Coordinates of C-alpha atoms and ligand atoms in Angstrom, one line a residue:
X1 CA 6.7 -152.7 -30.7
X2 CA 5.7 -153.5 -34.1
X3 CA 5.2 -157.0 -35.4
X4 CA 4.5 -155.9 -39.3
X5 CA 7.6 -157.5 -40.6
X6 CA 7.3 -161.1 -38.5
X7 CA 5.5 -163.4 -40.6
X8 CA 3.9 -165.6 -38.0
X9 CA 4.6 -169.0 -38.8
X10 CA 2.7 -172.0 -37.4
X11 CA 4.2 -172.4 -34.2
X12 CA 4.5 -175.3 -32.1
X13 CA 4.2 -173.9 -29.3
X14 CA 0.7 -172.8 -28.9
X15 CA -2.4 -174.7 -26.8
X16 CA -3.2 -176.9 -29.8
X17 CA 0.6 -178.2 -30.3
X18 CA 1.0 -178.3 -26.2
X19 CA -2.2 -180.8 -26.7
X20 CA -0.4 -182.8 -29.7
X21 CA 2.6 -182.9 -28.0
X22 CA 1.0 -184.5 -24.6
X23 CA -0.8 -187.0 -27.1
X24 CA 2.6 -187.3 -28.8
X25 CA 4.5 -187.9 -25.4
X26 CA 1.9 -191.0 -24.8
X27 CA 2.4 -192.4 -27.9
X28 CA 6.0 -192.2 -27.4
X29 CA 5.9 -193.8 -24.5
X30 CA 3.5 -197.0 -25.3
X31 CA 5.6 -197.0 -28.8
X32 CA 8.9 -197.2 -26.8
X33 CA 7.9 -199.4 -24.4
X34 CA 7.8 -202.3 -27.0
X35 CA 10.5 -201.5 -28.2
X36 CA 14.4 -201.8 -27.0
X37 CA 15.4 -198.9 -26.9
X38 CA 12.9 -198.3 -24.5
X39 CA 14.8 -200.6 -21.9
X40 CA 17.7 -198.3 -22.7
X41 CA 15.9 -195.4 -21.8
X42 CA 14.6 -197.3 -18.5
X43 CA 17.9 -198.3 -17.9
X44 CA 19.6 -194.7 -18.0
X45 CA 16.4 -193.5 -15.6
X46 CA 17.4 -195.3 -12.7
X47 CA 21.7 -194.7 -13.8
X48 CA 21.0 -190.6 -13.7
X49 CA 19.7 -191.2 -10.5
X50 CA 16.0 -190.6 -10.3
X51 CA 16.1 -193.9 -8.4
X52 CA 17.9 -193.2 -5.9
X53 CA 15.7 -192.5 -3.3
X54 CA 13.5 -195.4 -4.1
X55 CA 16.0 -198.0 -3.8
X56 CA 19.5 -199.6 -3.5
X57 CA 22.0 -199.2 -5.9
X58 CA 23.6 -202.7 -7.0
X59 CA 26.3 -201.1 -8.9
X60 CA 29.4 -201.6 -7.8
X61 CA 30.6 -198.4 -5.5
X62 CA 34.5 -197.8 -5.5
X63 CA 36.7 -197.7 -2.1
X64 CA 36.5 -195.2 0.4
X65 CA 39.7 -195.6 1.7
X66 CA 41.8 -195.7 -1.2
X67 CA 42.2 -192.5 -3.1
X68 CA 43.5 -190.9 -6.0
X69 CA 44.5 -187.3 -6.6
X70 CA 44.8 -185.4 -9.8
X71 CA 46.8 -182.0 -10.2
X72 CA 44.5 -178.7 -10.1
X73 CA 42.2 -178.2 -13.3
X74 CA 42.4 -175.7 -15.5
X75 CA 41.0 -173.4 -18.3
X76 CA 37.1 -173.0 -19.1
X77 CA 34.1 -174.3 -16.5
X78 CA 33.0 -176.6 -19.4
X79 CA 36.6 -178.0 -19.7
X80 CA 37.2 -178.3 -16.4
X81 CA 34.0 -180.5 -15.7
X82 CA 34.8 -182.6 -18.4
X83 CA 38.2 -182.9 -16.7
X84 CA 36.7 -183.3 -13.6
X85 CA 34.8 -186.3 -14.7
X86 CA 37.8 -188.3 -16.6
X87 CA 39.4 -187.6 -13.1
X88 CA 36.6 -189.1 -11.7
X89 CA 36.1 -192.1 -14.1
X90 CA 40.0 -193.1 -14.0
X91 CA 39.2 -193.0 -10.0
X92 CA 36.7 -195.5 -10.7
X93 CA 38.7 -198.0 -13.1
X94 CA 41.3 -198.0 -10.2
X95 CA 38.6 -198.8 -7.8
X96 CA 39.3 -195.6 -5.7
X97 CA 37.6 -192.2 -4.2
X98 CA 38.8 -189.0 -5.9
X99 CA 40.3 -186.8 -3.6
X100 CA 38.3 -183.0 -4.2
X101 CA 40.2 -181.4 -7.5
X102 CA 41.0 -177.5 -6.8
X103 CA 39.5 -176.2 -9.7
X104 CA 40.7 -172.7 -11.2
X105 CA 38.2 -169.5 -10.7
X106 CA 40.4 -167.4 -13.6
X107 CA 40.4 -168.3 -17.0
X108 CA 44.0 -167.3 -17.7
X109 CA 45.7 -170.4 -19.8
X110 CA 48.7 -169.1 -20.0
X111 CA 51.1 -169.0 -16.6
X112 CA 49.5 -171.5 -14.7
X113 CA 51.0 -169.5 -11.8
X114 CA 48.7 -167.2 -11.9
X115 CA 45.1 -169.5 -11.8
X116 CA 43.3 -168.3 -8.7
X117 CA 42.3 -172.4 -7.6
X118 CA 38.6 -172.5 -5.9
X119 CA 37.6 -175.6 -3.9
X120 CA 35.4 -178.0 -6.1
X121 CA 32.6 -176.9 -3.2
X122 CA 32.6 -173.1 -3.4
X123 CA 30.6 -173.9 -6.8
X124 CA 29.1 -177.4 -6.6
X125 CA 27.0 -179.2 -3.8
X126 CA 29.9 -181.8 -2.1
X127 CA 27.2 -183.7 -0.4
X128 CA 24.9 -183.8 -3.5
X129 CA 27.0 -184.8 -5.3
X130 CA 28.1 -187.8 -3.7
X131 CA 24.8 -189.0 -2.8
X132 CA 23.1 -188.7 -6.4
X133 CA 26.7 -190.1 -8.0
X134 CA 26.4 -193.2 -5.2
X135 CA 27.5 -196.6 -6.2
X136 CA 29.2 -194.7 -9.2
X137 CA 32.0 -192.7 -8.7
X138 CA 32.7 -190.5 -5.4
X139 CA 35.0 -187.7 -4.2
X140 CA 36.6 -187.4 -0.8
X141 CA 38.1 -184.7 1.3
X142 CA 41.7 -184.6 2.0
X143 CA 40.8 -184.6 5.5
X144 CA 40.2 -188.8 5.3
X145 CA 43.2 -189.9 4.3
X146 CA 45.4 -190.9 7.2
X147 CA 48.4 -190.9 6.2
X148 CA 50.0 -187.7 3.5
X149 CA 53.3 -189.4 3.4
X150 CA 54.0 -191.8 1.3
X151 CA 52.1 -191.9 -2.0
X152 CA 52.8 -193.5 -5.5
X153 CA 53.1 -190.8 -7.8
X154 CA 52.8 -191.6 -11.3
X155 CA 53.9 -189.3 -14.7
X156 CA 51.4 -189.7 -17.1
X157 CA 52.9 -190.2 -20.6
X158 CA 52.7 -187.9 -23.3
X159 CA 53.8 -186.7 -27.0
X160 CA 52.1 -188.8 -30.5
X161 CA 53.7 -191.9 -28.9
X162 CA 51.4 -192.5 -26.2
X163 CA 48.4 -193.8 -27.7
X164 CA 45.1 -194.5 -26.0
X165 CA 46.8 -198.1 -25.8
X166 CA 49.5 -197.5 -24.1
X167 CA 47.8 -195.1 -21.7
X168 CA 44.8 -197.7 -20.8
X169 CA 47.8 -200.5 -20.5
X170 CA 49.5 -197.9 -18.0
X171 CA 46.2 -198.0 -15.9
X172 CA 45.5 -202.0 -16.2
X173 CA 49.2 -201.9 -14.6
X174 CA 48.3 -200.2 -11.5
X175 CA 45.2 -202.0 -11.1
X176 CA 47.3 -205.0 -11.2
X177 CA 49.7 -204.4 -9.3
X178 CA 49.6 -205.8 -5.7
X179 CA 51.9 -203.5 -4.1
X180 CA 50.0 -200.4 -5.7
X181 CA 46.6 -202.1 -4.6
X182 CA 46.7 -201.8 -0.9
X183 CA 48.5 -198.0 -1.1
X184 CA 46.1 -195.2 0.6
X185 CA 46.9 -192.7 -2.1
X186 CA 48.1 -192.8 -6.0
X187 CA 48.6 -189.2 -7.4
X188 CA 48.9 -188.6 -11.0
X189 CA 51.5 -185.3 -11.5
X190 CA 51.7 -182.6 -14.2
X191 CA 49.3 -183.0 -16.8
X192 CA 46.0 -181.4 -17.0
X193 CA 43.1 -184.2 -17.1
X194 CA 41.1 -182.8 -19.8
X195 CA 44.4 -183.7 -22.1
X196 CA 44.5 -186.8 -21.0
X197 CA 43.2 -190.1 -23.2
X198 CA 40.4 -190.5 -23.4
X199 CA 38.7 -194.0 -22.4
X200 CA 34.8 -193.5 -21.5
X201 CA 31.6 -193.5 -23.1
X202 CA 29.7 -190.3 -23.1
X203 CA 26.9 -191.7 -21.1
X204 CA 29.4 -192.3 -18.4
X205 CA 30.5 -188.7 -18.8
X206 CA 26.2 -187.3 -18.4
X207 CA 26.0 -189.3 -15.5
X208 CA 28.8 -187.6 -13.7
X209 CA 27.1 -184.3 -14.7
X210 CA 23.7 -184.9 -13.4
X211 CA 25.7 -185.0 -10.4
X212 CA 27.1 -181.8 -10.5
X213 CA 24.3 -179.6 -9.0
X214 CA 25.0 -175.4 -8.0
X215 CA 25.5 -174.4 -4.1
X216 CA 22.4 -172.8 -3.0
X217 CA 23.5 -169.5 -3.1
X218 CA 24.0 -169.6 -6.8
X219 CA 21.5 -171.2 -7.6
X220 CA 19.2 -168.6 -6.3
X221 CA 21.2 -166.4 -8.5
X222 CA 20.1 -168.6 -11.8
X223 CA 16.5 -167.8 -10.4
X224 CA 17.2 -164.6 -10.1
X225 CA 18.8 -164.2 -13.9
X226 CA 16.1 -166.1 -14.9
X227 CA 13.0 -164.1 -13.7
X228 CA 14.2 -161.0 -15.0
X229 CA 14.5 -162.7 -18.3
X230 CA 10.6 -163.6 -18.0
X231 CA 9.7 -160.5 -16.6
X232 CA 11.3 -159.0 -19.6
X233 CA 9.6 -161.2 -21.9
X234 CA 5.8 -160.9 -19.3
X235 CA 6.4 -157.0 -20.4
X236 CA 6.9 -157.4 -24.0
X237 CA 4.0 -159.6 -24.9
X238 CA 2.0 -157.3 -22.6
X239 CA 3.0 -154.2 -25.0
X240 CA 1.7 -155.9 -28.2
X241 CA -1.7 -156.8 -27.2
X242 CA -0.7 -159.9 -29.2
X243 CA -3.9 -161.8 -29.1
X244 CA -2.0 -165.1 -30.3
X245 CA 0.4 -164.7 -26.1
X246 CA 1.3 -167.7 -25.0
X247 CA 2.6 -167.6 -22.1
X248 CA 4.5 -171.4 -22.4
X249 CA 7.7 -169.7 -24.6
X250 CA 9.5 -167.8 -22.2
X251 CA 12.9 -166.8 -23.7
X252 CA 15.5 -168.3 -26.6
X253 CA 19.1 -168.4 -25.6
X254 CA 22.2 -167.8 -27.7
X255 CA 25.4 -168.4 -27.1
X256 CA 26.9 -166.1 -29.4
X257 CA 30.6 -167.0 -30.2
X258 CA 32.5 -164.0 -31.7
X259 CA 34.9 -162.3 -29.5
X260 CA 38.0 -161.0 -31.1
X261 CA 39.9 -164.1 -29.8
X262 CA 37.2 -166.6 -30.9
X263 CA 37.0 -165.2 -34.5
X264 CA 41.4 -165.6 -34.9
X265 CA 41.3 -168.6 -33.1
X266 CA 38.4 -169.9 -35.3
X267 CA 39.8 -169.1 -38.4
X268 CA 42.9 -170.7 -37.7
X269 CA 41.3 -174.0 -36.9
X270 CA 39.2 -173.8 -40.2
X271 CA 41.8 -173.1 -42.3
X272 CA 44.0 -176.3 -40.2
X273 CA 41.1 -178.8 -40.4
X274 CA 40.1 -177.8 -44.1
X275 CA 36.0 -177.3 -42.7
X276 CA 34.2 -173.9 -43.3
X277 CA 31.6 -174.4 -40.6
X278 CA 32.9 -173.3 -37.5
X279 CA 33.4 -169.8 -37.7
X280 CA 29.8 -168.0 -37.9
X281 CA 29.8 -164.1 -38.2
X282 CA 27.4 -162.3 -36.3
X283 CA 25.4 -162.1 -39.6
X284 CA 24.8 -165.5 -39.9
X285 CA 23.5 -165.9 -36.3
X286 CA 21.0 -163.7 -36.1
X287 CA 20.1 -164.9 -40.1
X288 CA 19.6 -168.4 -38.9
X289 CA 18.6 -167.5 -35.5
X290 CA 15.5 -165.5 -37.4
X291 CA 14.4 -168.6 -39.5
X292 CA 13.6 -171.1 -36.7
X293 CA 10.2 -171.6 -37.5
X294 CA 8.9 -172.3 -34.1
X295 CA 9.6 -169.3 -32.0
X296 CA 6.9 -167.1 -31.2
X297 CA 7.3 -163.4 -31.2
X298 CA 7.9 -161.3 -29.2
X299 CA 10.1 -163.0 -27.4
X300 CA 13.5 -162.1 -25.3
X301 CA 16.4 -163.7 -27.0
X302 CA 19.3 -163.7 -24.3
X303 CA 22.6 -163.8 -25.5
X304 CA 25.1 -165.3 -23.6
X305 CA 28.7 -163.8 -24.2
X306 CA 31.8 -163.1 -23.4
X307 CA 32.6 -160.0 -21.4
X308 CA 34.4 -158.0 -24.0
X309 CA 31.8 -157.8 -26.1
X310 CA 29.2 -156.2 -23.3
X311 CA 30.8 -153.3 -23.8
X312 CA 29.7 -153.2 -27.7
X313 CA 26.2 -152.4 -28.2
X314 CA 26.0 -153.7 -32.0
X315 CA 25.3 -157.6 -30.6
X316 CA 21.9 -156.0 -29.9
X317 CA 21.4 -154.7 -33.2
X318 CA 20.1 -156.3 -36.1
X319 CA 18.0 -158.7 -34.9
X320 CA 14.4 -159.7 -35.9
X321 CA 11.5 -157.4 -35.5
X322 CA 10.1 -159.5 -32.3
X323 CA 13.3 -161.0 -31.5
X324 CA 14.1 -159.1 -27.8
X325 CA 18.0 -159.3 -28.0
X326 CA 19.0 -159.1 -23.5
X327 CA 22.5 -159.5 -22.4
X328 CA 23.3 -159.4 -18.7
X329 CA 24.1 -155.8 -18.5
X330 CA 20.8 -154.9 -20.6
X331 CA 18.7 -157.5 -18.4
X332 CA 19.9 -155.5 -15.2
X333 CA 21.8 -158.9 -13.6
X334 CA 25.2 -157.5 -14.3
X335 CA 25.4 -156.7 -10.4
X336 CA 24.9 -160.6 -9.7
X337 CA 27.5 -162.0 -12.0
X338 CA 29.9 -159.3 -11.2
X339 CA 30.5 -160.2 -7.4
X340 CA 31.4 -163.6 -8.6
X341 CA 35.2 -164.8 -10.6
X342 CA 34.9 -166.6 -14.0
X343 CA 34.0 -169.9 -13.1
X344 CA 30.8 -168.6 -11.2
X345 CA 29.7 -166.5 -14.1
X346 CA 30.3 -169.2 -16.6
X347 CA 28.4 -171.3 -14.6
X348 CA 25.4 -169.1 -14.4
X349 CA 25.3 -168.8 -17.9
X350 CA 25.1 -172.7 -18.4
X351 CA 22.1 -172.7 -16.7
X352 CA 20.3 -170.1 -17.8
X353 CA 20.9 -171.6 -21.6
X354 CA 20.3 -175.2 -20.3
X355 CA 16.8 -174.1 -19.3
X356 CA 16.2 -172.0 -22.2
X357 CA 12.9 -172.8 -24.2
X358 CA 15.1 -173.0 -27.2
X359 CA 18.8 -172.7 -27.2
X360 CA 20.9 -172.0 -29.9
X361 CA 24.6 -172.4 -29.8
X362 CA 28.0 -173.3 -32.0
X363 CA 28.6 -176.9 -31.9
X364 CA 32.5 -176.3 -31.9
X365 CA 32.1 -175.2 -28.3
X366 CA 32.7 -177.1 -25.3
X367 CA 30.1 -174.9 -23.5
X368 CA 27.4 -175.4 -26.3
X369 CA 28.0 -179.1 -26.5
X370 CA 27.7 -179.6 -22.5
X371 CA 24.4 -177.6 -22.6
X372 CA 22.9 -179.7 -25.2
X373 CA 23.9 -182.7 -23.2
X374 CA 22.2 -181.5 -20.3
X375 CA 19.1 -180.7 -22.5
X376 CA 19.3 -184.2 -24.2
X377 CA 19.3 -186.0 -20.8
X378 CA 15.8 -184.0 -19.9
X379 CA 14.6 -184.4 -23.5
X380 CA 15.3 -188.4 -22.7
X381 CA 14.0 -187.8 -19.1
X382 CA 10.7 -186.8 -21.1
X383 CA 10.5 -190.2 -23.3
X384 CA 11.8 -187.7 -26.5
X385 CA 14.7 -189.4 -28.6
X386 CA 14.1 -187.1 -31.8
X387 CA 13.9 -183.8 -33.0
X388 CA 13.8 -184.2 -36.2
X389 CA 9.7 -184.8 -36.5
X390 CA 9.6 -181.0 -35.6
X391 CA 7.8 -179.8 -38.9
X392 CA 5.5 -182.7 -39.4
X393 CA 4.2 -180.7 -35.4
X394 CA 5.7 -182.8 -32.9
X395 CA 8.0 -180.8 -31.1
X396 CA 9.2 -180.4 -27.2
X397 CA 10.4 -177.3 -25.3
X398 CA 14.4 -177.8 -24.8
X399 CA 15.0 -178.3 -28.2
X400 CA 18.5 -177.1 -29.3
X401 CA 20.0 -175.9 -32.9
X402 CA 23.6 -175.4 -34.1
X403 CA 23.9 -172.1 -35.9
X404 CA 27.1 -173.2 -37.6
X405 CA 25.6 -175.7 -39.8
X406 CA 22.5 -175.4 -42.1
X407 CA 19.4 -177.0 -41.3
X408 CA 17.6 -179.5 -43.9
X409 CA 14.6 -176.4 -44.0
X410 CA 15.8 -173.5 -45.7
X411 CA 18.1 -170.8 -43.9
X412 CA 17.2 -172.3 -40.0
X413 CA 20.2 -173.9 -38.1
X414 CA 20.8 -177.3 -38.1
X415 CA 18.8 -179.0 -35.6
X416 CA 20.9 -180.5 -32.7
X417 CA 20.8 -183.6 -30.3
X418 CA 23.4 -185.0 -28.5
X419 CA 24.7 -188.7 -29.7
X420 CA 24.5 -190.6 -26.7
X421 CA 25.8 -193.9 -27.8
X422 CA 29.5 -192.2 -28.7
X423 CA 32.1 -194.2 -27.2
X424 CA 33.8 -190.9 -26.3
X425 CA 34.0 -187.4 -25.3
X426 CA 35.8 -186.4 -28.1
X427 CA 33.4 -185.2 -30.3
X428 CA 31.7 -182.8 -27.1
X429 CA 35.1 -181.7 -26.1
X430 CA 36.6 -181.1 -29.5
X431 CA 33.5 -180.0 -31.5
X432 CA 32.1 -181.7 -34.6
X433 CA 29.9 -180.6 -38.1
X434 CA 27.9 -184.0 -37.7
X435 CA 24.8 -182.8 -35.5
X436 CA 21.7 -184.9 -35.1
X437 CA 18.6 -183.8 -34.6
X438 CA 18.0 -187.5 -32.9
X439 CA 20.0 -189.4 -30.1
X440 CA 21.7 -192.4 -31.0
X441 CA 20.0 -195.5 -29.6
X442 CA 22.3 -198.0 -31.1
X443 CA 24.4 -199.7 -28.3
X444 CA 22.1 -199.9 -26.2
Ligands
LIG501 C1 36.0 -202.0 -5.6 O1 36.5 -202.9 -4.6 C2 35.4 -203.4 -3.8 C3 36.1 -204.2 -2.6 O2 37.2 -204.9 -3.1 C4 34.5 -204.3 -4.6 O3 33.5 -204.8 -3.8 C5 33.9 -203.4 -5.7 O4 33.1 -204.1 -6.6 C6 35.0 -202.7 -6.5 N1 34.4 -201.6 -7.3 C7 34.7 -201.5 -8.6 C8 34.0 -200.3 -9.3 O5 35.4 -202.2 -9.2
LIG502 C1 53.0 -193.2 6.9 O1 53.7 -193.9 5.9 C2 55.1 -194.0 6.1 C3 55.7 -194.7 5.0 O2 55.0 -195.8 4.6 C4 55.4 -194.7 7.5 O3 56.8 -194.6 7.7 C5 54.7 -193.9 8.6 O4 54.9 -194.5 9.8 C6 53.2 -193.8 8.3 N1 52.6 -192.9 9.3 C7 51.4 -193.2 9.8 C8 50.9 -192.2 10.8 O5 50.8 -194.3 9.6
LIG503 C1 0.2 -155.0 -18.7 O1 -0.5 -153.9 -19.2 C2 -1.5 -153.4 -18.2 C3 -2.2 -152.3 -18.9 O2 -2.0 -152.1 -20.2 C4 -0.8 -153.0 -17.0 O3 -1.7 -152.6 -16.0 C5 0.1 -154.2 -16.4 O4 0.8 -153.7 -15.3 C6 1.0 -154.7 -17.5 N1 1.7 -155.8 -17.0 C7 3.1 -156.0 -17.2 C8 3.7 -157.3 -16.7 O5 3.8 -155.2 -17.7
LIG504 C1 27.9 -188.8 -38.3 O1 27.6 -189.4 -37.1 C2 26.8 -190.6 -37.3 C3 26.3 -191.1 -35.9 O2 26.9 -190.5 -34.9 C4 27.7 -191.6 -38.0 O3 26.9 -192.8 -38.2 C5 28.1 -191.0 -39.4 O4 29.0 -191.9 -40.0 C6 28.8 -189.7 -39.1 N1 29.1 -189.1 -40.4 C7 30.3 -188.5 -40.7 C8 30.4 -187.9 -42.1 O5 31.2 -188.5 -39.9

């Protein structure tokens, strides 16, 4: 394992930065603290429920025996949670308790007919949930309501006409409506959630999330994926007799869009839309993968992809000298993911690049943009609102980079943060070129 052609950078990541960035994280704080964003920060500590425990909530919690129902939720995990959560947060405007969504375990978007639906708890923790999303939203079984018979089933509108307007209007309606207010059920038919309008902030949307945590079963499977991934990485280091080891960088992860179907569907969309940045060839990945500046060779680079391509063995080619390129069959885990549908897989894969020491991912993907969310809200966790201060030495584990856009140093990705002051989803659930490497405070 030869490291003649890595130039080794400064790297953040050794004992003197881990120092700098403790000192840093102090600063931070006392900086912050007379600040407001600070009381912002303070504010969304106790609302993604780190406070919990410690005390009562004095939000206001919806009904528990009024309920709403939504039709079954479709297409990718990172779709369906986002659809999952609008359900969840209309629930809430109409002062009601979501009844549990069937979600769909196949990825087929086609014929509807033939999504194989899987209970919301064969994936997540029901009871978790509801305790860590208290006084906020909450989902209920079908088993509480009492009576199946008689609910007000509304059509959601649809088509250029129905504007976010119109559609809030429609909801004002129900609340208003006396009749409406005292039925046990309202079910909205037909259309899938994640197209509906959109009327939330995104901070509304991360709190739902933190409240989505794994069944314990696979989340000893995450632990599992993940310890091969260091023991890969223990082995590598160990083979250099790389004086400069540290063992605090334990792998990079990429989620490498560039399936067949991506690349078409990409191209379209860029040549729609008029951009140029959302289609990245395998080239340019590993190109800007290989000039982030802070990653410490040798290190395991795990690639999460689609199946079709872990049957071609040129994603691990071409990468870095000290760049360790691991995909799940490579890694040995393919037997764990294998016994599970879709959904499961997907959802292993989320955590394994939301825990990443670096993850690097295409911010026109749903699935990239969820995991850096869930690495913001830790980074924020941390007292860390910026990312941009990396070069000047200041720089955190969890930090994420979009390798469609070009970062302000030469050839790296674009560093990546999310906004958490957007008024919607859409740019998360839609994709965007305007990546920060800072979250938004404004709004606060
Ligand atoms: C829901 O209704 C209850 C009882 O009417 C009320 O106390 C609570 O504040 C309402 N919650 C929301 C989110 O509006
Ligand atoms: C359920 O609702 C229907 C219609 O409102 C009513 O006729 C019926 O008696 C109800 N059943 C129960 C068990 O409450
Ligand atoms: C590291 O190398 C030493 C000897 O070179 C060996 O005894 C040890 O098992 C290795 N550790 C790992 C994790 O490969
Ligand atoms: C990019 O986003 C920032 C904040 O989210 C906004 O202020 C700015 O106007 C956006 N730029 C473009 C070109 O959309």
């Amino acid at each position: 394992m030869g490291l003649v052609n890595w130039k080794i950078k400064p790297c953040n990541f050794q004992i003197k930065s881990i120092i700098v960035i403790i000192i840093s994280i102090l600063l931070l704080r006392a900086t912050l603290s007379s600040s407001p964003g600070f009381a912002w920060f303070q504010k969304s500590k106790s609302s993604y429920g780190i406070n919990h425990l410690t005390g009562p909530d004095l939000r206001a919690t919806v009904r528990k025996d009024k309920f709403f129902e939504v039709p079954q939720i479709v297409w990718g995990l990172n779709n369906q949670k986002i659809a999952l959560a609008r359900g969840l947060l209309t629930a809430r405007f109409l002062n009601r308790t979501l009844l549990m969504p069937s979600l769909s375990a196949t990825l087929f978007y086609k014929e509807i007919e033939l999504l194989q639906p899987m209970q919301f708890d064969k994936i997540f923790d029901f009871e978790k949930f509801n305790s860590i999303c208290d006084g906020f939203v909450r989902l209920g079984r079908f088993s509480e309501l009492s009576n199946k018979t008689n609910p007000f089933v509304l059509q959601k509108g649809s088509g250029r006409k129905w504007t976010k307007e119109r559609d809030l209007q429609q909801l004002k309606e129900i609340v208003n409506d006396k009749k409406l207010h005292d039925l046990e059920l309202v079910r909205i038919v037909e259309k899938n959630p994640f197209l509906w309008q959109d009327h939330w902030p995104v901070r509304d949307y991360a709190e739902i999330f933190e409240c989505l945590v794994l069944i314990n079963e696979i989340e000893n499977d995450v632990v599992k994926v993940i310890s091969k991934i260091r023991e890969a990485s223990a082995k590598a280091k160990n083979n250099t007799n790389n004086a400069k080891y540290t063992p605090a960088m334990q792998y990079v992860a990429v989620h490498m869009r560039i399936e067949k179907d991506w690349m078409i569907h990409c191209k379209k969309w860029e040549h729609r839309t008029g951009m140029n940045q959302i289609c990245s060839s395998k080239k340019e990945i590993l190109d800007r993968v290989s000039h982030i500046t802070c990653i410490n060779p040798p290190v395991v680079v795990y690639l999460a992809i689609a199946d079709s391509l872990l049957e071609d063995d040129s994603v691990l080619q071409g990468w870095k000298t000290g760049l360790l390129p691991y995909e799940k069959k490579r890694l040995g885990v393919w037997e764990i993911y294998k016994k599970y549908p879709y959904l499961i897989q997907s959802a292993i894969d989320f955590e394994v690049c939301s825990r990443a020491d670096i993850f690097v991912g295409n911010s026109f993907s749903t699935f990239s943009g969820l995991v850096v969310l869930s690495r913001t809200q830790k980074l924020l966790k941390l007292g860390f609102t910026n990312l941009c201060d990396n070069h000047k030495g200041l720089d955190v584990r969890l930090s994420s980079y979009a390798y469609n856009i070009l970062g302000d140093m030469s050839g790296s990705p674009k560093q990546w943060m999310t906004d958490m002051s957007d008024s919607s989803l859409q740019k998360i659930s839609y994709g965007t070129n305007n990546v920060s490497c800072d979250v938004n405070m404004s709004n606060s």
